[in-house]
PDB file of C-alpha atoms in Angstrom:
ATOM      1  CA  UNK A   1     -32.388  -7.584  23.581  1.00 50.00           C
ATOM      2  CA  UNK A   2     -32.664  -4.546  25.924  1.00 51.00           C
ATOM      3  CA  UNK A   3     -34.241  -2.720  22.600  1.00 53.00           C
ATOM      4  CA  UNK A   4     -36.616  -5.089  22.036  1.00 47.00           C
ATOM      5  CA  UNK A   5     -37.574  -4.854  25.408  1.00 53.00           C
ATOM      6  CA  UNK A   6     -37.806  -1.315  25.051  1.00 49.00           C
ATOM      7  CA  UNK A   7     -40.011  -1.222  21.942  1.00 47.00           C
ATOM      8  CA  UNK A   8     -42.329  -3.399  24.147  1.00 53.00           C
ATOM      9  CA  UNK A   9     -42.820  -0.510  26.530  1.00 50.00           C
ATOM     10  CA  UNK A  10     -42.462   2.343  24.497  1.00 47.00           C
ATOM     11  CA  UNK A  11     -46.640   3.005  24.183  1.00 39.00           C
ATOM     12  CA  UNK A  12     -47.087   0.946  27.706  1.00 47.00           C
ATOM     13  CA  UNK A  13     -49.120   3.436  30.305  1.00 40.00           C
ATOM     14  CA  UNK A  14     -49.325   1.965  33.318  1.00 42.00           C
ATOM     15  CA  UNK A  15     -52.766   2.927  35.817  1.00 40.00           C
ATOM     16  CA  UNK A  16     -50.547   2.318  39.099  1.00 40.00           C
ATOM     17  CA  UNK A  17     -52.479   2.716  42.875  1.00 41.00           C
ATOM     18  CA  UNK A  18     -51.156   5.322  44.763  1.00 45.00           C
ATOM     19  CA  UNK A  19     -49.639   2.791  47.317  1.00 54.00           C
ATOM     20  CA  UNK A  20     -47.667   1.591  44.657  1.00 66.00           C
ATOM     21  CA  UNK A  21     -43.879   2.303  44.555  1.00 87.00           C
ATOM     22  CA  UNK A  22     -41.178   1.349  41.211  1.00 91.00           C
ATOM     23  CA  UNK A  23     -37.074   2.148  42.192  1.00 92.00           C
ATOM     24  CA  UNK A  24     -35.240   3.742  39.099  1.00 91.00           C
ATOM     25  CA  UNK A  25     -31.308   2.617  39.710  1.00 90.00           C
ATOM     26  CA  UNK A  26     -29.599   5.221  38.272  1.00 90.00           C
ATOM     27  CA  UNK A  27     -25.942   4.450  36.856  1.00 87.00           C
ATOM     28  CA  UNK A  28     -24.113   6.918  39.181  1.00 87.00           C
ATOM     29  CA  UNK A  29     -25.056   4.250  41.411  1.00 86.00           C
ATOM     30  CA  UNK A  30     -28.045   6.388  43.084  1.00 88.00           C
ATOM     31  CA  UNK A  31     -31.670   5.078  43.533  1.00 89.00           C
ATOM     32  CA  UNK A  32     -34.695   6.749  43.568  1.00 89.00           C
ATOM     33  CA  UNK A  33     -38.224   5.392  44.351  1.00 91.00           C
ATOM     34  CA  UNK A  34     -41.028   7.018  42.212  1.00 91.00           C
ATOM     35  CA  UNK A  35     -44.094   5.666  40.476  1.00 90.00           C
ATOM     36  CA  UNK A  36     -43.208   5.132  36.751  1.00 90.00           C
ATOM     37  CA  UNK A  37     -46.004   6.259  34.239  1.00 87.00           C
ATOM     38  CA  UNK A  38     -44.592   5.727  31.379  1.00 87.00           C
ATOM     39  CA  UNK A  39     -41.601   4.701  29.143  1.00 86.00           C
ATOM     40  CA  UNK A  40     -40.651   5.536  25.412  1.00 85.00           C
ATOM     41  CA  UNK A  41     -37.476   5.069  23.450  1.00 80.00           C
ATOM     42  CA  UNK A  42     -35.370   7.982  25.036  1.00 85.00           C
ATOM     43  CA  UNK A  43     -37.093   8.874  28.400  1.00 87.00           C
ATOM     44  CA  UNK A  44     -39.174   7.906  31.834  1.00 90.00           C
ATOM     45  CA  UNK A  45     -41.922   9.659  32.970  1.00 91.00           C
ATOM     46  CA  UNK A  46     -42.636   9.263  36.808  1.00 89.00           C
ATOM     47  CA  UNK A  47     -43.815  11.261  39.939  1.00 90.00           C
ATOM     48  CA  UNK A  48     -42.971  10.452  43.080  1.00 88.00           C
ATOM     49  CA  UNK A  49     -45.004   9.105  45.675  1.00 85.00           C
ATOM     50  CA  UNK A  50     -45.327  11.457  48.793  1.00 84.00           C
ATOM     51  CA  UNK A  51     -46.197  14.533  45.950  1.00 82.00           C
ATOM     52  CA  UNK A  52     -49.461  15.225  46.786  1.00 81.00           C
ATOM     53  CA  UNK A  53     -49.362  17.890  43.438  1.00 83.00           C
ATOM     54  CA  UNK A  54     -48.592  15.003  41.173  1.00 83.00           C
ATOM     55  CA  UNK A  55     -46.104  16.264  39.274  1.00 87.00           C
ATOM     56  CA  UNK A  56     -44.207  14.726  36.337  1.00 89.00           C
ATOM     57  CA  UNK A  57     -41.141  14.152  36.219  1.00 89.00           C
ATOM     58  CA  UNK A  58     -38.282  12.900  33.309  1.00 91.00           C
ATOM     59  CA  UNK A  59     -35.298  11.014  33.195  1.00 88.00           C
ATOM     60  CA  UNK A  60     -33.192   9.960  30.074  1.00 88.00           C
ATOM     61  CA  UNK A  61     -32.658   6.600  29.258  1.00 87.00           C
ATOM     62  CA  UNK A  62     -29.178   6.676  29.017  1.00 86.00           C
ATOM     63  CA  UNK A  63     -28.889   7.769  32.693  1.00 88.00           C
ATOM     64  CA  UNK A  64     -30.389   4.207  34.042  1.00 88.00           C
ATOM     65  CA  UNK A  65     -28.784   1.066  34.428  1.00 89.00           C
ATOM     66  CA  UNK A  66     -32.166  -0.605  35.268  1.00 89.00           C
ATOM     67  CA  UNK A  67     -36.028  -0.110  36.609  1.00 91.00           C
ATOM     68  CA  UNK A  68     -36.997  -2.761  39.542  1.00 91.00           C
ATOM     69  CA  UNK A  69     -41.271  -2.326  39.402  1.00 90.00           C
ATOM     70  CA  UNK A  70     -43.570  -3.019  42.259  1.00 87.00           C
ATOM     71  CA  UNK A  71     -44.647  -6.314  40.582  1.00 88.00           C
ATOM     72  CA  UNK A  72     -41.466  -7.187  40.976  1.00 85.00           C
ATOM     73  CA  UNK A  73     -39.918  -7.444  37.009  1.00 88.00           C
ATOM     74  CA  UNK A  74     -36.572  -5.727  36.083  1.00 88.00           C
ATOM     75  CA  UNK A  75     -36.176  -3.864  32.883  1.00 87.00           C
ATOM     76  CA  UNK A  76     -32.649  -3.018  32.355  1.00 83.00           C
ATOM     77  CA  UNK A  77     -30.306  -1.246  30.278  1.00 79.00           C
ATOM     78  CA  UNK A  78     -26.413  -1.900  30.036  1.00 66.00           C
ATOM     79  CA  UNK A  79     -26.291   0.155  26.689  1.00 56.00           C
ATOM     80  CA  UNK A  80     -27.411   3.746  24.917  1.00 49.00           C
ATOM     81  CA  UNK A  81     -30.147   3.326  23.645  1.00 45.00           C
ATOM     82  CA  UNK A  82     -31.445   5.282  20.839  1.00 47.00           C
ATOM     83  CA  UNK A  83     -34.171   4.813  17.529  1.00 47.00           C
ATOM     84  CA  UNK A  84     -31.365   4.757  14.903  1.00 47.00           C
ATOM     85  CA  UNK A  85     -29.078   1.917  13.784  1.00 50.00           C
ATOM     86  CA  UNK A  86     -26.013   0.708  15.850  1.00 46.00           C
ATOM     87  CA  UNK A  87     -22.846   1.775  14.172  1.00 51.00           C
ATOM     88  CA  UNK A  88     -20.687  -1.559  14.065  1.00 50.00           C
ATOM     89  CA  UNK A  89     -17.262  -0.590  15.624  1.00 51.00           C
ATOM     90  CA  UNK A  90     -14.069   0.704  13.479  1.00 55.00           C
ATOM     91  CA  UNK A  91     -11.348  -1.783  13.233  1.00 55.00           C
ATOM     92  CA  UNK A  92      -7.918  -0.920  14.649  1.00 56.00           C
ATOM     93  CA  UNK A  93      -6.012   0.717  11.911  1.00 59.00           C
ATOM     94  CA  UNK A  94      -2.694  -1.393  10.583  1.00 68.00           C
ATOM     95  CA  UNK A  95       0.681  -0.341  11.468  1.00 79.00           C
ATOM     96  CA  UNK A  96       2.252  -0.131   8.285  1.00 87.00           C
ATOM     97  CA  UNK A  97       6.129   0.637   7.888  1.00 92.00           C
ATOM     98  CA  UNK A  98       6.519   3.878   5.852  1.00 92.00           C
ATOM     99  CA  UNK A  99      10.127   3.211   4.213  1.00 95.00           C
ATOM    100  CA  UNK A 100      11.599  -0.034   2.902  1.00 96.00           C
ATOM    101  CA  UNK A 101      14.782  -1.027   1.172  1.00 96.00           C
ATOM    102  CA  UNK A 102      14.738  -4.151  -0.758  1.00 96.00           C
ATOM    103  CA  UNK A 103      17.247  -6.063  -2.907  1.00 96.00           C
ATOM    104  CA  UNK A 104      16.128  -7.997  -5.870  1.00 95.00           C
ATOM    105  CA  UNK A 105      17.161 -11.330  -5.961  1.00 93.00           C
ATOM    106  CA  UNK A 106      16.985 -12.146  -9.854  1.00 90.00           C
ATOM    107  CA  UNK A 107      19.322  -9.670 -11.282  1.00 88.00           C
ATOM    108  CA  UNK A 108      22.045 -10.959  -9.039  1.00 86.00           C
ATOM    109  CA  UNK A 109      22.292 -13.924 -11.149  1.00 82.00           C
ATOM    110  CA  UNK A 110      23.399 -11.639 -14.001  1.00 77.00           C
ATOM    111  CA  UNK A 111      26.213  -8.977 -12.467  1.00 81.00           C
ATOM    112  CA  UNK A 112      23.701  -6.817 -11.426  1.00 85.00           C
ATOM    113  CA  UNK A 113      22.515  -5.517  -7.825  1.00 91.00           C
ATOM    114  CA  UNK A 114      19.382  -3.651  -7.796  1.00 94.00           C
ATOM    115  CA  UNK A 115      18.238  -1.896  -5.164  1.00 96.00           C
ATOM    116  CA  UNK A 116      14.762   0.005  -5.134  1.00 96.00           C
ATOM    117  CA  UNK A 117      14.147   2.232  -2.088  1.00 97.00           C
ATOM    118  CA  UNK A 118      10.038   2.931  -1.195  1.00 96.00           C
ATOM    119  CA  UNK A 119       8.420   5.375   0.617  1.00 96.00           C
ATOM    120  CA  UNK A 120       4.159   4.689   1.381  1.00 94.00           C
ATOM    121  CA  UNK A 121       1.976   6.439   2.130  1.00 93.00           C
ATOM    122  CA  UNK A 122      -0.457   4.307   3.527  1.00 89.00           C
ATOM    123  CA  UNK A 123      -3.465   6.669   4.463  1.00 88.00           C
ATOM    124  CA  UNK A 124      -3.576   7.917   0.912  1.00 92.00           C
ATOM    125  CA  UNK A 125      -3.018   4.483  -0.753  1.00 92.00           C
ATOM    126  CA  UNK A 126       0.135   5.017  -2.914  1.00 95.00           C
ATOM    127  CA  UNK A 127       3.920   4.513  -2.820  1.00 96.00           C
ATOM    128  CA  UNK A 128       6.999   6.189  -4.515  1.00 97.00           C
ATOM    129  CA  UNK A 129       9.853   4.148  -5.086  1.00 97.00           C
ATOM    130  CA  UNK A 130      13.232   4.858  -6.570  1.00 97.00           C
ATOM    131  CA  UNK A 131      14.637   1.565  -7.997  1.00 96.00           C
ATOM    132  CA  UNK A 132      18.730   2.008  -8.375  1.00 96.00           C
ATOM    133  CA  UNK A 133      21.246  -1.037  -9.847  1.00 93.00           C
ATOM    134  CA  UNK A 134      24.571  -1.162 -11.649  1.00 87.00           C
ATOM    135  CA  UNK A 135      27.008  -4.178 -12.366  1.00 85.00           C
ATOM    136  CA  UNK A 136      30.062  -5.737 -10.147  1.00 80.00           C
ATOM    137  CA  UNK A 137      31.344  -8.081 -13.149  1.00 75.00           C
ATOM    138  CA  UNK A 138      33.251  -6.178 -16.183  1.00 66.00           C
ATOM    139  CA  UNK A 139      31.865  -9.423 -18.249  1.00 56.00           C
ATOM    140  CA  UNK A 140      28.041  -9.561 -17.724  1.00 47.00           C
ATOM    141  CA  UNK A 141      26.180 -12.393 -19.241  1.00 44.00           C
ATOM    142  CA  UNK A 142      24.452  -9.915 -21.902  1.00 46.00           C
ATOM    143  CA  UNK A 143      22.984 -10.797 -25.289  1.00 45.00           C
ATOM    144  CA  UNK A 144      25.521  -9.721 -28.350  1.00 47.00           C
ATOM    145  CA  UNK A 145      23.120  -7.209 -30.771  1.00 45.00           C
ATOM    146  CA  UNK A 146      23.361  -8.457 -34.410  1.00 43.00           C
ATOM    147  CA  UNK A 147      24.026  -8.283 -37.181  1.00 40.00           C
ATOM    148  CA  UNK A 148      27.138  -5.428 -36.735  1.00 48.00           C
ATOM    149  CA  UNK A 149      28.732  -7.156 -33.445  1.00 60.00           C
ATOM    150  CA  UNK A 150      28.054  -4.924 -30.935  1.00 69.00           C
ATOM    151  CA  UNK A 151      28.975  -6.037 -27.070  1.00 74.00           C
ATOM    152  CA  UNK A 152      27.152  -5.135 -24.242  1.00 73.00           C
ATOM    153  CA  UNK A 153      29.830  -4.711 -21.975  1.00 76.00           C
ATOM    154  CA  UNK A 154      28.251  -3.353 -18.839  1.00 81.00           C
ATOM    155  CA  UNK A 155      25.946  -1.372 -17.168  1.00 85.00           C
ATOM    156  CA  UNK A 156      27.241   2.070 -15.529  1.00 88.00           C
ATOM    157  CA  UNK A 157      24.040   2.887 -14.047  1.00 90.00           C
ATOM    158  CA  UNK A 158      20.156   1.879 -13.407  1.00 94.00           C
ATOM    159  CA  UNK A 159      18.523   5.073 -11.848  1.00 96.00           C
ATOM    160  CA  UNK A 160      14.294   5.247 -11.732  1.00 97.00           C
ATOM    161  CA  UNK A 161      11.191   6.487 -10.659  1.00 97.00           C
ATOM    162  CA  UNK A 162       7.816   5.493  -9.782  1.00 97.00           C
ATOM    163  CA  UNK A 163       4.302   5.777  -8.328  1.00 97.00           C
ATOM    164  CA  UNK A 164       2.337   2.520  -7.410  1.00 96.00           C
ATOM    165  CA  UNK A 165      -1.181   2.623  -6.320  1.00 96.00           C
ATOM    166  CA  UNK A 166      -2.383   0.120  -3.580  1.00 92.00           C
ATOM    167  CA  UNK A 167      -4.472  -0.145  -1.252  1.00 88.00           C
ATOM    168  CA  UNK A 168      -5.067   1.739   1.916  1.00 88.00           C
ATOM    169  CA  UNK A 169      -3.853   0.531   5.420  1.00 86.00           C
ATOM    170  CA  UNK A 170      -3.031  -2.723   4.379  1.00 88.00           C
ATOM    171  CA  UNK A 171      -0.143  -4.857   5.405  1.00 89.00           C
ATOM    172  CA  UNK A 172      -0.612  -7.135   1.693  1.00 93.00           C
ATOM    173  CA  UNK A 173      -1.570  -5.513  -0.942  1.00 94.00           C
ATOM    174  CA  UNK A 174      -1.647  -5.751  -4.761  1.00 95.00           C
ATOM    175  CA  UNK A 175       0.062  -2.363  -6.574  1.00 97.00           C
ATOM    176  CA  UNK A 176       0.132  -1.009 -10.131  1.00 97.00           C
ATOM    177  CA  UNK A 177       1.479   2.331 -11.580  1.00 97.00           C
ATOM    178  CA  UNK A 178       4.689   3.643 -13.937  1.00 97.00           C
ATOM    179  CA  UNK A 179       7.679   3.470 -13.880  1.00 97.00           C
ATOM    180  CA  UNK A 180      10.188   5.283 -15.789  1.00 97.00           C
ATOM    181  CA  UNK A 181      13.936   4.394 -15.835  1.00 97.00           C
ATOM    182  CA  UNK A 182      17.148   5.486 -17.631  1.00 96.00           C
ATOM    183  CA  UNK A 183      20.775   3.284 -18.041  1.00 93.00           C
ATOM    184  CA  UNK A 184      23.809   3.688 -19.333  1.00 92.00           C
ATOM    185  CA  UNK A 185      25.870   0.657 -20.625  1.00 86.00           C
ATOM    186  CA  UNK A 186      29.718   0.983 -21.850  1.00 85.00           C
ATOM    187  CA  UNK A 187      29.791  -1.608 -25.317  1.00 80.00           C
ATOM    188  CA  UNK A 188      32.294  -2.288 -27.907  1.00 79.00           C
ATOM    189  CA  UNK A 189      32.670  -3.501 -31.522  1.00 77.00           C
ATOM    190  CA  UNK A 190      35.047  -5.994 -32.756  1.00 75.00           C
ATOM    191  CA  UNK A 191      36.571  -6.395 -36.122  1.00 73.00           C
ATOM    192  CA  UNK A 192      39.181  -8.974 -37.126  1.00 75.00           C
ATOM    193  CA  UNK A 193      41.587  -7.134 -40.230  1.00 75.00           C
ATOM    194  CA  UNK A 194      44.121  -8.885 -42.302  1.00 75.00           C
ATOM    195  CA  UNK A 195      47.047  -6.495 -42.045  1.00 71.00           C
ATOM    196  CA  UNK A 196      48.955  -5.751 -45.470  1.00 71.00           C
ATOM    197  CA  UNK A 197      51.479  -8.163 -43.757  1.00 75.00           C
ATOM    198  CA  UNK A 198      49.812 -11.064 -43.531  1.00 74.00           C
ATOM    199  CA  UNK A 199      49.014 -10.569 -39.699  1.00 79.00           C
ATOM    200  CA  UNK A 200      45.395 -10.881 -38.599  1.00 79.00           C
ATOM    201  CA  UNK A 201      44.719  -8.539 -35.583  1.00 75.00           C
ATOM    202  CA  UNK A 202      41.671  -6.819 -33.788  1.00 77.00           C
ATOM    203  CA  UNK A 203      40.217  -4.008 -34.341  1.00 75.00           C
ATOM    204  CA  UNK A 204      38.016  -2.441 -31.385  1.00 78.00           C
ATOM    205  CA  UNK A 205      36.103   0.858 -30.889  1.00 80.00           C
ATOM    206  CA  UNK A 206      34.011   1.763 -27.838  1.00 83.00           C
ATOM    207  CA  UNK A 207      30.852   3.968 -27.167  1.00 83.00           C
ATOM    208  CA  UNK A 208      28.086   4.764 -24.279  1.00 87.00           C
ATOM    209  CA  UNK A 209      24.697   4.676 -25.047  1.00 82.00           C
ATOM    210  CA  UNK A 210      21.326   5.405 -22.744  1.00 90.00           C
ATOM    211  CA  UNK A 211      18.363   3.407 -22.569  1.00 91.00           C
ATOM    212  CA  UNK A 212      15.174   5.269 -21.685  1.00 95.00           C
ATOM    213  CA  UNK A 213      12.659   2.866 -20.225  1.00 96.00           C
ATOM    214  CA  UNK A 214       8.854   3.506 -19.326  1.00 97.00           C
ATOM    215  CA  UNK A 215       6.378   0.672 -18.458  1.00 97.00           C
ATOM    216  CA  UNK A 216       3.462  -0.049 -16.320  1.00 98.00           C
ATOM    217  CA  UNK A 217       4.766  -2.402 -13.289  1.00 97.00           C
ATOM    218  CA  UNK A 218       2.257  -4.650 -11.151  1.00 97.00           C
ATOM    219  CA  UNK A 219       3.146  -6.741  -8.341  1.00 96.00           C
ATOM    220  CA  UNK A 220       2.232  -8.015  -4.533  1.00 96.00           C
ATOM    221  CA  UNK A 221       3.758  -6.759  -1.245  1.00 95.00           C
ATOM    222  CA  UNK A 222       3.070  -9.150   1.613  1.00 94.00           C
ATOM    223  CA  UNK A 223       4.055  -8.370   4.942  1.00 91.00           C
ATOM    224  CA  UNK A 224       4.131  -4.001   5.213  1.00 89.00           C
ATOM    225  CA  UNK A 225       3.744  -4.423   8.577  1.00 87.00           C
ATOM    226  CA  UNK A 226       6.686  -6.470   9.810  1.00 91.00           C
ATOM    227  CA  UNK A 227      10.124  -5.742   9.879  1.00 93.00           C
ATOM    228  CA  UNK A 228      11.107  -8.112   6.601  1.00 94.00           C
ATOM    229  CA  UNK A 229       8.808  -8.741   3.784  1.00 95.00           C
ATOM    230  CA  UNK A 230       8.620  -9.549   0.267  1.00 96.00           C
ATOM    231  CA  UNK A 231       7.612  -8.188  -2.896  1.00 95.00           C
ATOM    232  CA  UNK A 232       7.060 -10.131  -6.715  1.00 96.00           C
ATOM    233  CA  UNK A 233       6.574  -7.898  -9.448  1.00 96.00           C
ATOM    234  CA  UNK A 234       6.296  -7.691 -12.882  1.00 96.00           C
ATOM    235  CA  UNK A 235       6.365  -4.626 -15.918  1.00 96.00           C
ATOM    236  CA  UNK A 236       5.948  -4.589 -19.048  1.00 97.00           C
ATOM    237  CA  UNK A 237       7.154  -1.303 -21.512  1.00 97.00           C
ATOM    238  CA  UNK A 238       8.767  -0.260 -23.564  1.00 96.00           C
ATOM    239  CA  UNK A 239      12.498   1.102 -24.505  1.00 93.00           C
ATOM    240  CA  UNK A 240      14.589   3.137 -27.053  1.00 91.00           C
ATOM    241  CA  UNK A 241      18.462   2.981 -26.993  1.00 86.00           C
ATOM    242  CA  UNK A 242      20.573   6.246 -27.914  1.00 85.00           C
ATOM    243  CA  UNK A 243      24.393   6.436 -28.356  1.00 82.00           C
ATOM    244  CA  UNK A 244      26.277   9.252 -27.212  1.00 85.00           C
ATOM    245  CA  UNK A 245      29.184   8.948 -29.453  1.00 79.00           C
ATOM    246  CA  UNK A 246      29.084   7.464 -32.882  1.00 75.00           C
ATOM    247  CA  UNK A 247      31.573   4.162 -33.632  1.00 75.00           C
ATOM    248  CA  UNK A 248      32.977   3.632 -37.305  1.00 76.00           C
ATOM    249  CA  UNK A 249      33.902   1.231 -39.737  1.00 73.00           C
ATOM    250  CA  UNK A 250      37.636   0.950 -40.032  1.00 72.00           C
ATOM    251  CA  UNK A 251      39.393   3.430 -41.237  1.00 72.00           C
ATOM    252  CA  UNK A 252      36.602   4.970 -43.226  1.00 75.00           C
ATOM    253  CA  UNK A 253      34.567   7.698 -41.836  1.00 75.00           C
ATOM    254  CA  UNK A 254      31.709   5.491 -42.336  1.00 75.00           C
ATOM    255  CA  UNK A 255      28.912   5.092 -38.545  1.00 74.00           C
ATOM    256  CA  UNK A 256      28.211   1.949 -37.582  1.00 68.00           C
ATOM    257  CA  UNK A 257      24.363   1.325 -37.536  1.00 58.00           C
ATOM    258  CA  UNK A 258      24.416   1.002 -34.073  1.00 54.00           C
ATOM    259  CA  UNK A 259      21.441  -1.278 -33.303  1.00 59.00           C
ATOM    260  CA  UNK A 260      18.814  -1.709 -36.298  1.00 54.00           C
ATOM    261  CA  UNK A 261      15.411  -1.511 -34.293  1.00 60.00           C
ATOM    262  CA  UNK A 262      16.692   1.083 -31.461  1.00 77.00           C
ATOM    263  CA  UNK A 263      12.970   0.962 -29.995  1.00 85.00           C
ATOM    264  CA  UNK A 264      11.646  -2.178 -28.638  1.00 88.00           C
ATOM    265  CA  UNK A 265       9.171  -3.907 -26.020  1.00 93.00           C
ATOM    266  CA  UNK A 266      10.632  -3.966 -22.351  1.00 93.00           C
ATOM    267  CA  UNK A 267       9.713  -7.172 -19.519  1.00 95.00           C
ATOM    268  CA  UNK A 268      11.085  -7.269 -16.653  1.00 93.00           C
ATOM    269  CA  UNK A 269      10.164  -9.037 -13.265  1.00 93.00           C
ATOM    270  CA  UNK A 270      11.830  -9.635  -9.826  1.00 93.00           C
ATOM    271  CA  UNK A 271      11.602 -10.445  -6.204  1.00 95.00           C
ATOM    272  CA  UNK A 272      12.656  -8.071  -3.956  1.00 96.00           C
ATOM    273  CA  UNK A 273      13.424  -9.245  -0.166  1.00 96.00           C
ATOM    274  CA  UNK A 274      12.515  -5.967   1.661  1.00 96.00           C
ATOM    275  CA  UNK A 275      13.439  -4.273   4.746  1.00 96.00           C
ATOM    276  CA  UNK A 276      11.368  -2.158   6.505  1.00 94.00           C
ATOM    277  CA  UNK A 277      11.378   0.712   9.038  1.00 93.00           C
TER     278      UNK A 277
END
């Protein structure tokens, strides 16, 4: 309002008598009594009365709080005032919990507890996490591989790495980016022989084998700026199996085929219940 105002004046001359007398209230809280001449978008031009030499002086607009003239009308001005546009104010940045530990919830269900610890970097809108699981059951509820028998028995280690990108500075976000993982599993295969006896009895050899993961993970974090939060994700890959020792057919020096289609797609999802600080 106090531009428009202003834009009003800004070619206004005013022909005042010499008897008459405008006060410029200054925002230091001073006053001074002059006779205003004229007013444009970043200064006053006035002389003051008892100056017989007439001469003219300035003031900024900024400096005034408001101009009382002899007629009696006010023309104020609470604000800067300049020609360009107002800048609208910056919003308060978010505060935004650098590191968070979280637990997924799914895995549990199957032997496993999987941790993934996250470090953000908020300002530059990306995270690294480090997702880490292994088993507490010796008998997981794993699928057997087919057709030679061979028993996942259970998982030594889940170790990764990963960079999501996100948003900046925001407490929910949506994330995507890789994530590359490698796991170990201990397995066995069975075989039932008829001894020369008569007798049936098992026959059972063990190996290790590594499964190198990478996939593209997406998800949503709610809550990165409170103290417990949440975070749904899903990833989709793929993964190739390799055994560290070989396993053989009884008493013949003849490998197993350990798994016929060693590369395959990789899903995975969870919910992790975070905690951040």
């Amino acid at each position: 309002m106090a531009k428009l105002k202003l834009i009003n004046l800004l070619f206004l001359v005013s022909v005042i008598s010499v008897k008459a007398q405008d006060t410029l209230y200054l925002k230091t809280k001073s006053k001074l009594v002059v006779q205003v001449h004229l007013i444009n978008s970043e200064m006053v031009f006035y002389t003051l009365p008892n100056d017989h030499s007439k001469t003219e002086y300035t003031l900024l607009i900024q400096e005034l709080e408001k101009i009382v003239f002899s007629n009696g009308k006010q023309e104020h001005f609470q604000a800067y005032i300049y020609a360009g546009e107002v800048s609208a104010p910056e919003e308060e940045p978010v505060v935004i919990f650098k590191n968070s530990i979280s637990l997924n919830l799914l895995p549990v269900m199957n032997g496993n507890l999987a941790f993934q610890y996250q470090r953000t970097f908020p300002k530059q809108g990306f995270s690294l996490v480090v997702p880490v699981a292994f088993m507490f059951t010796d008998y997981p509820l794993l699928t057997r591989e087919t057709p030679n028998e061979i028993q996942l028995d259970k998982k030594i280690y889940d170790l990764g790495i990963g960079i999501y990108l996100n948003e900046k500075n925001k407490s929910n976000y949506f994330y995507i980016g890789p994530l590359f993982q490698l796991q170990e599993y201990n397995c066995r295969c069975t075989y039932t022989i008829l001894h020369y006896d008569g007798y049936l009895y098992q026959y059972v050899q063990k190996a290790v084998f590594n499964r190198f993961i990478g996939a593209i993970t997406t998800g949503y974090y709610m809550g990165a700026g409170k103290r417990f939060s949440c975070n749904m994700f899903f990833s989709l890959g793929y993964r190739y199996d390799k055994f560290q020792n070989n396993m053989y057919l009884p008493f013949t020096e003849t490998p197993v085929t350990t798994i016929p289609y060693p590369g395959a797609p990789y899903v995975y999802a969870g919910i992790n219940l975070c905690l951040n600080f």
